[in-house]
XYZ file of N, CA, C and O in Angstrom:
760
model
N 0.909 -1.017 0.062
C -0.488 0.148 0.161
C 0.912 1.401 0.337
O 0.493 2.105 -0.727
N 1.796 1.116 0.632
C 2.764 2.505 0.530
C 4.056 2.257 -0.198
O 4.707 0.998 -0.594
N 4.440 3.113 -0.510
C 5.629 3.342 -1.222
C 7.310 3.084 -0.736
O 7.036 2.743 0.465
N 7.858 2.203 -1.283
C 9.516 1.920 -0.195
C 9.876 2.772 0.762
O 10.111 4.094 0.630
N 9.873 2.401 1.833
C 10.134 2.937 2.829
C 9.016 4.263 3.851
O 9.186 4.787 4.341
N 8.261 4.153 2.957
C 7.714 5.237 3.589
C 6.499 4.460 5.001
O 6.128 5.609 5.995
N 7.011 3.294 5.326
C 6.061 2.988 6.387
C 6.896 3.681 7.412
O 6.568 3.439 8.239
N 8.028 3.830 7.321
C 8.914 4.682 8.578
C 8.052 5.864 8.855
O 8.164 6.207 9.967
N 7.866 6.735 7.587
C 7.300 8.175 7.871
C 5.653 7.779 9.091
O 5.579 9.037 9.994
N 5.729 7.064 9.861
C 4.062 6.463 10.490
C 4.750 5.906 11.672
O 4.069 5.336 12.240
N 5.800 5.669 11.920
C 6.392 5.935 13.243
C 7.444 6.408 13.718
O 8.671 6.881 13.806
N 6.601 7.726 13.975
C 7.529 9.153 14.547
C 7.411 9.101 16.476
O 6.091 8.324 16.921
N 8.623 9.723 16.811
C 8.536 9.877 18.285
C 7.801 10.853 18.497
O 7.451 11.399 19.928
N 7.253 11.735 17.620
C 6.770 13.065 17.659
C 5.108 12.988 18.063
O 4.473 11.770 17.811
N 4.284 13.828 18.685
C 3.036 13.854 18.940
C 2.124 14.050 17.306
O 2.139 15.448 17.969
N 2.050 12.803 16.596
C 1.543 12.966 15.734
C -0.091 11.852 15.663
O 0.762 11.114 16.285
N -0.478 12.352 14.659
C -1.494 10.955 14.442
C -1.090 9.858 13.700
O -0.178 10.223 13.130
N -1.113 8.847 14.003
C -0.239 7.827 13.353
C -1.148 6.822 12.608
O -2.981 7.705 13.085
N -1.002 6.263 11.675
C -2.321 5.570 10.407
C -1.837 3.456 11.389
O -0.656 3.430 11.324
N -2.821 3.263 10.879
C -2.950 1.755 11.098
C -2.644 1.286 9.585
O -3.645 1.183 8.520
N -1.697 0.366 9.204
C -1.702 0.157 7.708
C -2.526 -0.947 7.065
O -1.800 -2.879 8.004
N -3.385 -1.239 6.554
C -4.164 -2.626 6.413
C -4.057 -2.658 4.543
O -4.317 -1.295 4.221
N -4.376 -3.937 4.427
C -4.563 -4.220 2.651
C -6.121 -4.046 2.315
O -6.843 -4.969 3.593
N -6.438 -3.079 1.767
C -7.965 -3.336 1.696
C -8.542 -3.994 -0.085
O -9.565 -4.555 0.281
N -7.480 -4.846 -0.326
C -7.515 -5.432 -1.645
C -8.952 -6.342 -0.998
O -9.368 -6.914 -2.177
N -8.787 -7.634 -0.152
C -9.519 -8.620 -0.215
C -10.926 -8.014 0.321
O -11.543 -8.873 0.661
N -11.636 -6.730 0.312
C -12.380 -6.483 1.111
C -13.525 -6.084 -0.059
O -12.664 -5.348 -0.759
N -14.411 -6.415 -0.461
C -15.350 -6.221 -1.057
C -16.018 -4.980 -1.619
O -16.071 -3.931 -0.051
N -16.054 -4.262 -2.147
C -16.651 -2.528 -2.774
C -18.092 -3.169 -2.637
O -19.081 -4.044 -2.280
N -19.265 -1.712 -2.630
C -20.570 -1.882 -2.728
C -21.190 -2.659 -3.590
O -22.305 -2.656 -3.562
N -20.681 -2.822 -4.489
C -21.063 -3.204 -5.783
C -20.362 -3.952 -6.761
O -19.066 -3.769 -6.663
N -20.483 -4.753 -7.708
C -20.096 -5.392 -8.795
C -18.534 -4.227 -9.543
O -17.845 -5.177 -10.165
N -19.218 -3.413 -10.099
C -18.406 -2.449 -10.768
C -17.135 -1.546 -9.908
O -17.159 -0.127 -10.733
N -17.166 -1.686 -8.704
C -16.116 -0.896 -7.857
C -15.307 -1.985 -7.152
O -15.737 -3.334 -6.765
N -14.170 -1.556 -7.006
C -12.789 -2.047 -6.240
C -12.323 -1.110 -5.469
O -12.076 -0.384 -5.704
N -11.824 -2.109 -4.266
C -10.698 -0.997 -3.426
C -9.293 -1.435 -4.174
O -9.146 -2.679 -4.062
N -8.299 -0.522 -3.877
C -7.302 -0.675 -4.497
C -6.059 -0.481 -3.491
O -6.525 0.191 -2.586
N -4.947 -1.429 -3.755
C -3.484 -1.266 -2.930
C -2.944 0.448 -3.068
O -2.105 0.438 -2.180
N -3.147 0.711 -4.440
C -2.322 2.027 -4.417
C -3.198 2.587 -5.484
O -4.342 1.729 -6.300
N -3.034 3.819 -5.871
C -4.012 4.320 -7.322
C -2.910 4.149 -8.570
O -2.203 3.681 -8.583
N -4.245 4.010 -8.919
C -4.044 3.577 -10.577
C -3.987 4.862 -11.905
O -3.863 4.526 -12.779
N -4.409 5.937 -10.782
C -4.809 7.147 -12.438
C -3.392 8.012 -11.414
O -3.419 8.297 -10.649
N -2.701 8.985 -12.670
C -1.142 9.367 -12.299
C -2.050 10.591 -11.636
O -1.158 11.011 -10.659
N -2.922 11.215 -11.263
C -3.357 12.504 -10.434
C -3.582 11.836 -8.772
O -3.087 12.658 -8.608
N -4.402 10.399 -9.079
C -4.149 10.101 -7.596
C -2.976 9.907 -7.077
O -3.102 10.167 -6.158
N -2.409 9.614 -7.936
C -0.699 9.339 -7.676
C -0.540 10.453 -6.763
O 0.481 10.478 -6.014
N -0.481 11.347 -8.122
C 0.361 12.583 -7.077
C -0.545 13.413 -6.011
O 0.577 13.722 -5.299
N -1.831 13.274 -5.685
C -2.201 13.887 -4.412
C -2.105 12.860 -3.298
O -1.503 13.530 -2.302
N -1.498 11.568 -3.812
C -0.949 10.524 -2.099
C 0.238 11.064 -2.108
O 0.601 11.015 -0.902
N 0.965 11.235 -3.183
C 2.390 11.702 -2.792
C 2.149 12.862 -2.046
O 3.370 13.015 -1.591
N 1.743 13.721 -2.882
C 1.402 15.146 -2.110
C 1.152 14.850 -0.211
O 1.916 15.246 0.264
N 0.237 14.177 -0.068
C -0.086 13.627 0.927
C 1.397 13.216 1.660
O 1.094 13.345 3.282
N 1.652 12.106 1.193
C 2.776 11.660 2.116
C 4.216 12.381 2.557
O 4.591 12.707 3.303
N 4.066 13.401 1.507
C 5.195 14.309 1.467
C 4.779 15.453 2.970
O 5.446 16.060 3.742
N 3.552 15.705 3.140
C 3.519 16.533 3.652
C 2.896 15.651 5.465
O 2.838 16.597 6.049
N 3.117 14.769 5.668
C 3.028 13.694 6.568
C 4.081 13.531 6.908
O 4.291 12.500 8.356
N 4.968 13.775 6.456
C 6.518 12.902 6.926
C 6.943 13.258 8.049
O 6.727 13.952 8.913
N 6.912 12.338 8.922
C 7.393 11.542 10.191
C 5.856 12.014 11.060
O 6.298 11.571 12.543
N 5.060 11.803 10.747
C 3.974 12.332 11.681
C 3.031 11.000 11.585
O 1.596 11.153 11.566
N 2.932 10.933 9.778
C 1.942 9.843 9.618
C 0.527 10.213 8.616
O 0.830 10.184 7.401
N 0.068 11.156 9.177
C -1.055 11.831 8.572
C -0.757 13.686 8.680
O -0.521 13.698 10.071
N -1.259 14.282 7.601
C -0.758 15.736 8.058
C -2.249 16.510 8.655
O -2.933 15.557 8.868
N -1.754 17.429 9.045
C -2.711 18.167 9.254
C -3.866 19.042 8.462
O -2.557 18.951 7.551
N -4.654 19.582 8.214
C -5.508 19.690 7.306
C -4.342 21.693 7.337
O -4.446 21.823 6.001
N -4.465 21.885 8.141
C -3.227 23.030 8.019
C -1.646 22.994 7.260
O -1.499 24.120 6.561
N -1.560 22.087 7.120
C -0.259 21.525 6.014
C -0.690 21.379 4.491
O -0.042 21.514 4.042
N -1.634 21.118 4.137
C -2.210 21.205 2.525
C -2.684 22.671 2.192
O -3.117 23.126 3.140
N -1.686 22.871 1.032
C -2.130 24.069 0.411
C -2.535 23.895 -0.691
O -1.710 23.527 -1.427
N -3.529 23.941 -0.865
C -4.499 23.621 -2.657
C -3.037 24.262 -3.523
O -3.550 23.417 -5.044
N -2.373 25.077 -3.675
C -1.679 26.125 -4.423
C -0.832 25.190 -4.964
O -0.114 25.364 -5.926
N -0.163 24.334 -4.025
C 0.642 23.271 -4.229
C 0.323 22.373 -5.430
O 1.032 21.602 -5.909
N -0.724 21.779 -5.100
C -1.311 21.500 -6.205
C -2.748 21.446 -6.889
O -3.254 20.928 -6.815
N -2.355 22.813 -7.584
C -3.023 23.872 -8.295
C -3.415 22.916 -9.651
O -4.778 22.987 -9.718
N -2.540 22.271 -10.168
C -2.968 21.248 -11.378
C -4.188 20.197 -10.810
O -4.895 19.631 -12.246
N -4.432 20.334 -9.957
C -5.218 18.718 -9.338
C -6.696 19.555 -8.710
O -7.488 18.653 -8.716
N -6.322 20.782 -8.827
C -7.664 21.171 -7.861
C -9.145 21.204 -8.265
O -9.914 20.847 -7.557
N -9.342 20.803 -9.984
C -10.404 20.724 -10.009
C -10.973 19.634 -9.864
O -12.000 19.286 -9.569
N -10.299 18.523 -9.529
C -10.584 17.077 -8.819
C -10.697 16.877 -7.221
O -11.172 15.361 -7.152
N -10.333 17.346 -6.710
C -9.818 17.786 -5.241
C -11.559 17.328 -4.820
O -11.909 18.468 -4.932
N -11.005 16.889 -3.308
C -12.386 17.004 -2.764
C -12.498 16.832 -1.009
O -10.858 16.027 -0.869
N -12.741 17.480 -0.574
C -12.632 17.829 1.028
C -13.520 17.350 1.665
O -14.407 18.007 1.547
N -13.355 16.142 2.357
C -14.981 15.767 3.165
C -15.019 16.194 4.794
O -13.553 15.621 5.465
N -15.766 16.417 5.322
C -15.229 16.691 6.978
C -16.865 15.843 7.505
O -17.516 15.652 6.569
N -16.210 15.269 8.923
C -17.288 14.890 9.571
C -18.385 15.638 10.202
O -17.581 16.960 10.414
N -19.469 15.540 10.434
C -20.147 16.247 11.057
C -20.156 16.315 12.156
O -19.593 15.245 12.959
N -21.144 17.189 12.937
C -20.865 17.305 15.009
C -21.545 15.550 15.164
O -20.708 14.815 16.379
N -22.039 15.057 14.967
C -22.933 13.666 15.169
C -21.723 13.050 14.978
O -21.967 11.730 15.396
N -21.046 13.269 13.683
C -20.155 11.919 13.185
C -21.053 10.955 12.137
O -20.086 9.712 12.493
N -22.158 11.112 12.542
C -22.940 9.754 11.680
C -23.177 10.191 10.402
O -23.680 9.700 9.792
N -22.556 11.415 10.174
C -22.766 11.874 8.513
C -21.646 12.794 7.672
O -20.585 13.120 9.187
N -21.434 12.888 6.923
C -20.198 13.491 6.382
C -20.283 14.492 5.264
O -21.674 14.299 4.806
N -19.739 15.730 5.014
C -20.148 16.878 4.718
C -19.042 17.190 3.628
O -18.172 17.068 4.242
N -19.421 17.416 1.768
C -18.608 17.934 1.349
C -18.017 19.235 1.609
O -18.860 19.983 0.983
N -17.501 19.461 2.322
C -16.581 20.760 1.885
C -16.381 21.625 0.736
O -16.218 23.009 0.775
N -15.881 20.844 -0.100
C -14.844 21.253 -0.981
C -15.562 20.480 -2.171
O -14.845 18.884 -2.052
N -15.511 20.336 -3.345
C -16.060 19.764 -4.203
C -15.663 20.655 -5.942
O -16.367 21.461 -5.683
N -14.431 20.211 -6.408
C -13.761 20.954 -7.210
C -14.429 20.832 -8.706
O -15.336 20.004 -8.840
N -14.515 21.822 -9.359
C -15.329 22.098 -10.649
C -15.107 20.957 -11.459
O -16.554 20.393 -12.275
N -14.044 20.095 -11.483
C -14.273 18.380 -12.497
C -15.279 17.412 -11.889
O -15.770 17.257 -12.730
N -15.303 17.633 -10.649
C -16.370 16.341 -10.165
C -17.802 17.438 -10.083
O -18.593 16.524 -10.438
N -18.003 18.461 -10.245
C -19.334 18.812 -10.845
C -19.565 18.497 -12.378
O -21.047 17.684 -12.701
N -18.446 18.451 -13.288
C -18.582 18.536 -14.670
C -18.937 16.907 -14.847
O -19.697 16.304 -15.644
N -18.445 15.525 -13.932
C -18.549 14.641 -13.909
C -19.548 14.009 -13.616
O -20.389 13.178 -14.251
N -20.457 14.747 -12.564
C -21.389 14.157 -11.754
C -22.462 15.358 -12.039
O -23.795 14.484 -12.002
N -22.484 15.447 -12.705
C -23.794 16.661 -13.393
C -24.503 17.414 -12.095
O -25.572 18.091 -12.431
N -23.839 17.239 -11.014
C -24.242 18.566 -9.761
C -22.992 19.158 -9.206
O -22.196 18.483 -9.199
N -23.520 20.245 -8.390
C -22.597 20.855 -7.791
C -22.572 20.301 -6.401
O -23.833 20.191 -5.561
N -21.305 19.289 -5.438
C -21.465 18.811 -4.404
C -21.572 19.980 -3.372
O -21.174 19.578 -2.209
N -20.653 20.723 -3.298
C -19.733 21.975 -1.917
C -20.643 21.923 -1.174
O -22.060 22.489 -1.421
N -20.404 21.698 -0.106
C -21.824 21.713 0.781
C -22.449 20.563 1.945
O -23.382 20.791 2.254
N -22.854 19.652 0.545
C -24.170 18.800 0.835
C -23.584 17.565 1.473
O -22.428 17.339 1.843
N -24.331 17.512 2.218
C -23.968 16.064 2.645
C -24.152 15.093 2.063
O -24.183 15.016 0.888
N -23.099 14.258 2.583
C -23.373 12.651 1.547
C -24.588 12.468 1.207
O -25.192 11.650 0.003
N -25.749 12.616 2.288
C -27.104 11.776 1.597
C -27.830 12.337 0.455
O -28.431 12.031 0.615
N -27.131 13.914 0.361
C -27.909 14.816 -0.500
C -27.525 14.435 -1.417
O -28.093 15.055 -2.730
N -26.497 13.613 -2.217
C -25.869 13.819 -3.170
C -26.164 12.748 -4.014
O -26.931 12.208 -4.224
N -26.280 12.771 -5.320
C -26.590 11.807 -6.733
C -27.902 12.190 -7.111
O -28.613 12.758 -6.608
N -28.223 12.292 -8.034
C -29.029 12.462 -9.205
C -30.179 11.896 -8.805
O -29.733 10.522 -8.375
N -31.370 12.356 -8.374
C -32.671 11.511 -7.713
C -33.153 10.741 -8.836
O -34.530 11.220 -9.136
N -32.711 9.525 -9.512
C -33.551 8.776 -10.322
C -33.258 7.353 -10.153
O -33.058 6.479 -10.675
N -33.195 6.659 -8.429
C -33.290 5.921 -8.102
C -32.397 4.579 -7.520
O -31.584 5.416 -7.402
N -31.686 3.913 -9.011
C -30.894 2.779 -8.606
C -29.732 3.929 -8.531
O -28.842 3.705 -7.473
N -29.321 5.103 -9.054
C -27.890 5.691 -9.749
C -27.654 6.047 -8.158
O -26.686 6.247 -7.899
N -28.635 6.703 -7.819
C -28.541 7.356 -6.348
C -28.434 6.736 -5.427
O -27.019 6.779 -4.608
N -29.001 5.290 -5.277
C -28.341 4.349 -4.292
C -26.975 4.126 -4.939
O -26.646 3.943 -3.449
N -26.593 3.889 -6.258
C -25.366 3.127 -6.072
C -24.453 4.523 -5.797
O -23.018 3.964 -4.826
N -24.342 5.975 -5.814
C -23.250 7.150 -5.727
C -23.137 6.706 -4.532
O -22.001 7.161 -3.774
N -24.410 7.093 -3.469
C -24.242 6.737 -2.222
C -23.541 5.799 -1.321
O -22.305 6.473 -0.410
N -24.038 5.104 -2.509
C -23.423 3.392 -1.501
C -21.545 3.089 -1.638
O -20.839 3.094 -0.747
N -21.517 4.351 -3.143
C -19.414 4.255 -2.925
C -19.627 5.508 -2.750
O -17.704 5.028 -1.819
N -20.311 6.619 -2.457
C -19.435 7.436 -1.899
C -18.921 7.399 -0.051
O -17.591 7.156 0.293
N -19.929 6.364 0.687
C -19.981 6.460 2.049
C -18.958 5.181 2.068
O -18.416 4.781 3.019
N -18.583 4.306 1.232
C -17.929 2.859 1.089
C -16.393 3.639 1.339
O -15.478 3.043 2.600
N -15.943 4.530 0.654
C -14.450 5.397 0.757
C -15.132 6.096 1.874
O -13.858 5.471 2.316
N -15.702 6.544 2.162
C -15.327 8.166 3.194
C -15.284 7.412 4.408
O -14.825 7.263 5.106
N -15.934 6.795 4.690
C -16.405 5.854 6.255
C -15.378 5.131 6.338
O -14.587 4.944 7.147
N -14.806 4.177 5.272
C -13.480 3.207 5.228
C -12.508 4.269 5.816
O -11.698 3.973 6.185
N -12.315 5.408 5.193
C -11.108 6.106 5.503
C -11.120 7.041 6.938
O -10.253 7.098 7.586
N -12.260 7.412 7.326
C -12.468 7.567 8.830
C -12.276 6.837 9.771
O -11.696 6.505 10.769
N -12.925 5.099 9.485
C -12.749 4.501 10.585
C -11.271 3.803 10.828
O -11.013 3.656 11.544
N -10.836 3.680 9.402
C -9.372 3.088 9.728
C -8.235 4.084 9.311
O -7.271 3.437 10.237
N -8.684 5.064 9.322
C -7.671 6.320 9.765
C -5.969 6.019 8.655
O -5.088 5.652 9.204
N -6.874 5.386 7.566
C -5.771 5.311 6.127
C -6.027 5.855 5.024
O -7.409 6.288 4.678
N -5.171 5.702 3.494
C -5.265 6.253 2.706
C -6.265 4.780 1.910
O -6.379 3.705 2.656
N -7.672 5.160 1.244
C -8.657 4.416 0.574
C -8.190 4.824 -0.848
O -8.244 6.008 -0.966
N -7.865 3.632 -1.767
C -7.671 3.825 -2.856
C -9.084 3.108 -3.673
O -8.939 1.976 -3.206
N -9.551 3.530 -4.895
C -10.959 2.533 -5.355
C -10.761 3.138 -7.080
O -10.241 4.269 -7.568
N -11.375 2.426 -7.472
C -11.934 2.309 -9.400
C -13.339 1.474 -9.085
O -13.701 0.667 -8.731
N -13.813 2.485 -10.164
C -15.378 1.995 -10.110
C -15.439 2.693 -11.949
O -15.273 3.205 -12.195
N -16.727 1.414 -12.675
C -17.269 2.101 -13.975
C -18.376 2.787 -13.812
O -19.291 2.466 -12.517
N -18.252 4.296 -14.270
C -19.385 5.038 -13.417
C -20.000 4.407 -13.602
O -21.016 3.405 -15.026
N -21.241 4.930 -13.297
C -22.515 4.698 -13.363
C -23.722 6.083 -13.665
O -25.177 5.680 -13.623
N -23.329 6.876 -13.746
C -23.975 8.423 -14.114
C -24.493 7.709 -15.371
O -24.025 8.247 -16.791
N -25.420 8.276 -15.768
C -26.328 8.229 -17.013
C -25.568 9.787 -18.367
O -25.347 10.790 -17.434
N -25.052 8.464 -19.415
C -24.343 9.745 -20.497
C -22.750 9.271 -19.775
O -22.002 10.026 -20.539
N -22.326 9.286 -18.535
C -20.965 8.757 -18.555
C -20.636 7.333 -18.232
O -19.413 7.257 -18.104
N -21.209 6.208 -18.819
C -20.720 5.223 -18.440
C -19.645 4.666 -19.800
O -19.171 3.485 -19.092
N -19.188 5.565 -20.280
C -17.983 5.245 -20.813
C -16.653 5.537 -19.893
O -15.264 5.465 -20.418
N -16.794 5.994 -18.741
C -15.820 6.156 -17.674
C -15.518 5.402 -16.792
O -16.267 4.242 -16.401
N -13.695 5.318 -16.551
C -13.945 4.725 -15.398
C -13.206 5.813 -14.404
O -12.604 6.443 -14.910
N -13.795 6.040 -13.009
C -13.538 6.824 -11.631
C -12.364 5.892 -11.405
O -12.412 4.593 -11.044
N -11.610 6.976 -10.809
C -10.366 6.205 -10.107
C -10.333 7.316 -8.672
O -10.342 8.870 -8.646
N -10.727 6.685 -7.696
C -10.707 7.560 -6.429
C -9.216 7.468 -5.094
O -9.081 6.188 -5.078
N -9.361 8.442 -4.477
C -8.165 8.491 -3.250
C -8.823 9.307 -2.017
O -9.195 10.316 -2.788
N -9.184 8.997 -1.230
C -9.055 9.122 0.151
C -8.239 9.701 1.292
O -7.771 8.497 1.375
N -7.702 10.673 1.689
C -6.694 10.602 2.175
C -6.629 11.467 3.821
O -7.454 12.372 3.875
N -6.740 10.809 4.957
C -7.275 11.451 6.448
C -6.393 12.799 6.359
O -5.076 12.709 6.226
N -6.953 13.170 7.595
C -5.785 14.582 7.675
C -6.668 14.740 9.139
O -7.955 14.312 9.380
N -5.959 15.184 10.030
C -6.106 15.793 11.348
C -6.465 17.049 11.119
O -6.526 17.817 9.933
N -7.423 18.158 12.174
C -7.472 19.346 12.176
C -7.397 19.907 12.956
O -8.024 20.342 14.150
N -6.100 19.985 13.857
C -5.413 20.466 14.737
C -5.366 19.572 16.091
O -5.044 20.041 17.482
N -5.809 18.434 15.569
C -5.805 17.151 16.965
C -4.738 16.103 16.387
O -4.226 16.016 15.134
N -5.262 14.825 17.213
C -4.561 13.676 16.660
C -5.371 12.865 16.197
O -5.210 11.990 15.114
N -6.882 13.153 16.003
C -7.760 12.311 15.382
C -8.326 12.785 13.497
O -8.189 13.907 13.759
N -8.876 12.159 12.931
C -8.981 12.241 11.559
C -10.628 13.271 11.805
O -11.416 12.500 12.339
N -10.757 14.596 10.856
C -11.328 15.147 11.070
C -11.710 15.430 9.718
O -13.034 15.465 9.577
N -10.610 15.259 8.816
C -11.445 15.661 7.529
C -10.171 14.829 6.535
O -9.494 14.189 6.608
N -10.799 14.393 5.375
C -10.422 13.466 4.394
C -10.426 14.469 2.973
O -11.015 15.136 2.593
N -9.060 14.594 2.371
C -9.131 15.441 1.014
C -8.511 14.011 -0.133
O -8.155 12.995 0.837
N -9.287 14.180 -0.584
C -9.549 13.184 -1.438
C -9.237 13.577 -2.790
O -9.350 14.732 -3.409
N -9.342 12.803 -4.078
C -9.807 13.357 -6.199
C -10.221 11.901 -6.455
O -10.853 11.318 -5.859
N -10.944 12.683 -7.375
C -11.914 11.919 -8.206
C -11.036 12.113 -9.795
O -10.920 13.383 -10.718
N -10.487 11.028 -10.244
C -10.178 11.256 -11.867
C -10.941 10.205 -12.820
O -11.661 9.470 -12.301
N -10.841 10.173 -14.092
C -11.404 9.661 -14.909
C -10.334 9.024 -16.005
O -9.449 10.307 -16.304
N -10.633 7.609 -16.427
C -9.859 7.364 -17.508
C -11.407 7.132 -18.551
O -12.493 6.496 -18.165
N -10.845 6.236 -19.914
C -12.068 6.239 -20.768
C -11.830 4.266 -20.486
O -11.000 3.988 -20.442
N -12.858 3.402 -20.935
C -13.215 2.108 -20.454
C -12.828 1.912 -22.059
O -12.999 2.348 -23.409
N -11.869 0.741 -22.309
C -11.067 0.424 -23.301
C -12.256 -0.385 -23.882
O -13.459 -0.895 -23.290
N -12.351 -0.299 -25.572
C -13.525 -0.907 -26.405
C -13.465 -2.279 -26.420
O -12.328 -2.381 -26.104
N -14.560 -2.960 -26.234
C -14.486 -4.368 -25.858
C -14.708 -4.991 -27.517
O -15.388 -5.118 -27.710
């Protein structure tokens, strides 16, 4: 799951948040067209992960204050920042980049996870299940999450989604937010 030598980053004597590294490969996703991965498969997702690793050097996971979106401006349209609500039973999309709005057909900045997904029944349920699977795993396991899925959005069936979700503290030791990205590639013609 980590680049060579990266495991050492998570064993610091400093008072930093630490990560538990587990391999998600054996755990099933929310549907047959979705899978958790051991590492990112899209160059943009990989770049975001490498940036996150560099900001958490020596501490395991970075604090939100360590993240400067101008450092990764070329990824900004694909970036999402998710935070836990006060009840910690729901999550809010604090920021959703413009590429995400274009891909999904809806502006999601400020929305609760339960509010996302175009309301057309099966597709909305599929979107919610996928987002919940990735976000909850990141918050619960306190580790990076990588996933790939065939698009289920009407008119976007030709795309493959590549997701990354990376935990952040916010002034303390607990995971308070996730910075992530959603990237696309085209399906191969069969």
